Amino acid sequence: MQNKSYTASLFIISAPSGAGKSSLIQAYLASQTATPAKVSISHTTRDIRPGEQHGQHYHFIDKAQFEQMIAQNAFIEYAHVYDHYYGTSRKAIEDYLEQGIDIFLDIDWQGARQVRASMPEAKSIFILPPSLPELEKRLIKRGQDSEAIIQKRMKKAQSEMSHYSEYEYLIINDNFEQALHQLSMIIDTEKLKTVKQATRHQPLLAQLLSSSSLD
Ligand SMILES: Nc1nc2c(ncn2[C@@H]2O[C@H](COP(=O)(O)OP(=O)(O)O)[C@@H](O)[C@H]2O)c(=O)[nH]1
Ligand SMILES: Nc1ncnc2c1ncn2[C@@H]1O[C@H](COP(=O)(O)OP(=O)(O)O)[C@@H](O)[C@H]1O
């Protein structure tokens, strides 16, 4: 993917489990319709949660299938997170970007590093909870993980958060509406300042810059 140039943008969003990244991304996507955008659906070996659907939240596969995909170089990035494999399909990302669809990757810091290495133009955003007790409260409130899994995620939260400075933007998700507003501002700003966006306006530019329009 390294040498390809796309008009669509790729945003990496990371946060400790429960900080609110899925809710923020979904609310952002629901709030805007002007530009096509999607969240990448990762492959994972973790158990499916109540309410989740195969192919919608994740592609749920077993370890042997995941390792086969690694061997086939099918992932643009993959990592071991909370004792399970998670990875992003290279082909899915390339297809979306080629179709001009902006793409959001909800991935951990290890995956973010790998994506930056192959796509330096990717923009990255880290989301923090307002406090550790609030993070635990949100994991409990979500009601989808056992107490043991919640404790495992809480133990990992600080090591995940210690990577915040590798990201270009930081959002503290205390008040949800404010955090959503900040996320929207970051995305809009990045999209406006991207010079390659100019290719979307090619017919207008051609007209404005043509010598005949100066006559
Ligand atoms: N590297 C990588 N991390 C991922 C991927 N998909 C999800 N993750 C991360 O794995 C962690 C656990 O995700 P998940 O099991 O959905 O739990 P949740 O974040 O609590 O909803 C989160 O930090 C995700 O950002 C992926 O494709 N690659
Ligand atoms: N600003 C917020 N204030 C209170 N609860 C929140 C806020 N943001 C998210 N939540 C709730 O916290 C829980 C975890 O959010 P989620 O988006 O699943 O986190 P993540 O994807 O980062 O693991 C969900 O129940 C969600 O509704």
PDB file of C-alpha atoms in Angstrom, residues 97-184:
ATOM      1  CA  LEU A  97      -9.808   3.697   0.057  1.00  0.00           C
ATOM      2  CA  GLU A  98      -9.902   2.965  -3.665  1.00  0.00           C
ATOM      3  CA  GLN A  99     -13.671   3.582  -3.623  1.00  0.00           C
ATOM      4  CA  GLY A 100     -13.096   6.964  -1.917  1.00  0.00           C
ATOM      5  CA  ILE A 101     -14.548   5.801   1.408  1.00  0.00           C
ATOM      6  CA  ASP A 102     -12.933   7.225   4.564  1.00  0.00           C
ATOM      7  CA  ILE A 103     -12.045   4.485   6.966  1.00  0.00           C
ATOM      8  CA  PHE A 104     -11.753   4.316  10.771  1.00  0.00           C
ATOM      9  CA  LEU A 105      -9.551   1.705  12.415  1.00  0.00           C
ATOM     10  CA  ASP A 106     -10.469   0.936  16.040  1.00  0.00           C
ATOM     11  CA  ILE A 107      -7.155  -0.740  16.889  1.00  0.00           C
ATOM     12  CA  ASP A 108      -4.623  -0.849  19.728  1.00  0.00           C
ATOM     13  CA  TRP A 109      -1.254   0.949  19.885  1.00  0.00           C
ATOM     14  CA  GLN A 110       0.666  -2.006  18.453  1.00  0.00           C
ATOM     15  CA  GLY A 111      -1.548  -2.047  15.368  1.00  0.00           C
ATOM     16  CA  ALA A 112      -1.368   1.753  15.129  1.00  0.00           C
ATOM     17  CA  ARG A 113       2.431   1.565  14.902  1.00  0.00           C
ATOM     18  CA  GLN A 114       2.246  -0.976  12.082  1.00  0.00           C
ATOM     19  CA  VAL A 115      -0.298   1.077  10.103  1.00  0.00           C
ATOM     20  CA  ARG A 116       1.778   4.276  10.487  1.00  0.00           C
ATOM     21  CA  ALA A 117       4.809   2.400   9.144  1.00  0.00           C
ATOM     22  CA  SER A 118       3.016   1.415   5.933  1.00  0.00           C
ATOM     23  CA  MET A 119       0.705   4.453   5.628  1.00  0.00           C
ATOM     24  CA  PRO A 120       2.402   7.513   7.141  1.00  0.00           C
ATOM     25  CA  GLU A 121      -0.488   9.701   5.954  1.00  0.00           C
ATOM     26  CA  ALA A 122      -2.875   7.955   8.421  1.00  0.00           C
ATOM     27  CA  LYS A 123      -4.155  10.294  11.158  1.00  0.00           C
ATOM     28  CA  SER A 124      -4.230   8.975  14.696  1.00  0.00           C
ATOM     29  CA  ILE A 125      -6.396   9.893  17.662  1.00  0.00           C
ATOM     30  CA  PHE A 126      -6.126   8.604  21.243  1.00  0.00           C
ATOM     31  CA  ILE A 127      -9.120   8.651  23.568  1.00  0.00           C
ATOM     32  CA  LEU A 128      -8.703   8.784  27.344  1.00  0.00           C
ATOM     33  CA  PRO A 129     -11.312   8.230  30.062  1.00  0.00           C
ATOM     34  CA  PRO A 130     -11.628  11.001  32.693  1.00  0.00           C
ATOM     35  CA  SER A 131     -10.386   8.631  35.447  1.00  0.00           C
ATOM     36  CA  LEU A 132      -9.661   4.955  36.161  1.00  0.00           C
ATOM     37  CA  PRO A 133     -12.717   4.507  38.444  1.00  0.00           C
ATOM     38  CA  GLU A 134     -14.920   5.951  35.656  1.00  0.00           C
ATOM     39  CA  LEU A 135     -13.309   3.547  33.156  1.00  0.00           C
ATOM     40  CA  GLU A 136     -14.185   0.596  35.387  1.00  0.00           C
ATOM     41  CA  LYS A 137     -17.717   1.953  35.831  1.00  0.00           C
ATOM     42  CA  ARG A 138     -18.172   2.075  32.042  1.00  0.00           C
ATOM     43  CA  LEU A 139     -16.895  -1.470  31.575  1.00  0.00           C
ATOM     44  CA  ILE A 140     -19.334  -2.681  34.236  1.00  0.00           C
ATOM     45  CA  LYS A 141     -22.196  -0.587  32.808  1.00  0.00           C
ATOM     46  CA  ARG A 142     -21.613  -1.980  29.315  1.00  0.00           C
ATOM     47  CA  GLY A 143     -22.498  -5.331  30.851  1.00  0.00           C
ATOM     48  CA  GLN A 144     -20.801  -7.482  28.228  1.00  0.00           C
ATOM     49  CA  ASP A 145     -17.708  -8.809  29.965  1.00  0.00           C
ATOM     50  CA  SER A 146     -17.279 -11.026  33.020  1.00  0.00           C
ATOM     51  CA  GLU A 147     -15.740  -9.594  36.204  1.00  0.00           C
ATOM     52  CA  ALA A 148     -12.479 -11.462  35.421  1.00  0.00           C
ATOM     53  CA  ILE A 149     -12.281  -9.979  31.914  1.00  0.00           C
ATOM     54  CA  ILE A 150     -13.048  -6.495  33.246  1.00  0.00           C
ATOM     55  CA  GLN A 151     -10.209  -6.831  35.767  1.00  0.00           C
ATOM     56  CA  LYS A 152      -7.832  -8.013  33.033  1.00  0.00           C
ATOM     57  CA  ARG A 153      -8.763  -4.965  30.925  1.00  0.00           C
ATOM     58  CA  MET A 154      -8.349  -2.597  33.873  1.00  0.00           C
ATOM     59  CA  LYS A 155      -4.856  -4.032  34.497  1.00  0.00           C
ATOM     60  CA  LYS A 156      -3.927  -3.372  30.858  1.00  0.00           C
ATOM     61  CA  ALA A 157      -5.469   0.121  30.738  1.00  0.00           C
ATOM     62  CA  GLN A 158      -2.401   1.950  32.030  1.00  0.00           C
ATOM     63  CA  SER A 159       0.033   0.262  29.655  1.00  0.00           C
ATOM     64  CA  GLU A 160      -2.322   1.051  26.721  1.00  0.00           C
ATOM     65  CA  MET A 161      -2.639   4.684  27.867  1.00  0.00           C
ATOM     66  CA  SER A 162       1.132   5.062  28.227  1.00  0.00           C
ATOM     67  CA  HIS A 163       1.305   5.174  24.399  1.00  0.00           C
ATOM     68  CA  TYR A 164      -0.877   8.276  24.049  1.00  0.00           C
ATOM     69  CA  SER A 165       2.049  10.464  22.925  1.00  0.00           C
ATOM     70  CA  GLU A 166       2.533   8.391  19.754  1.00  0.00           C
ATOM     71  CA  TYR A 167      -0.765   9.858  18.500  1.00  0.00           C
ATOM     72  CA  GLU A 168      -1.405  13.215  16.857  1.00  0.00           C
ATOM     73  CA  TYR A 169      -4.599  14.023  18.773  1.00  0.00           C
ATOM     74  CA  LEU A 170      -5.874  13.377  22.278  1.00  0.00           C
ATOM     75  CA  ILE A 171      -9.521  13.490  23.363  1.00  0.00           C
ATOM     76  CA  ILE A 172     -10.698  13.104  26.960  1.00  0.00           C
ATOM     77  CA  ASN A 173     -14.083  11.421  26.824  1.00  0.00           C
ATOM     78  CA  ASP A 174     -15.692  12.865  29.946  1.00  0.00           C
ATOM     79  CA  ASN A 175     -18.782  14.583  28.577  1.00  0.00           C
ATOM     80  CA  PHE A 176     -19.813  12.476  25.567  1.00  0.00           C
ATOM     81  CA  GLU A 177     -21.232  15.337  23.465  1.00  0.00           C
ATOM     82  CA  GLN A 178     -18.092  17.418  23.964  1.00  0.00           C
ATOM     83  CA  ALA A 179     -15.841  14.503  23.042  1.00  0.00           C
ATOM     84  CA  LEU A 180     -17.953  13.855  19.936  1.00  0.00           C
ATOM     85  CA  HIS A 181     -17.669  17.511  18.957  1.00  0.00           C
ATOM     86  CA  GLN A 182     -13.881  17.349  19.333  1.00  0.00           C
ATOM     87  CA  LEU A 183     -13.705  14.176  17.260  1.00  0.00           C
ATOM     88  CA  SER A 184     -15.787  15.798  14.494  1.00  0.00           C
TER      89      SER A 184
END
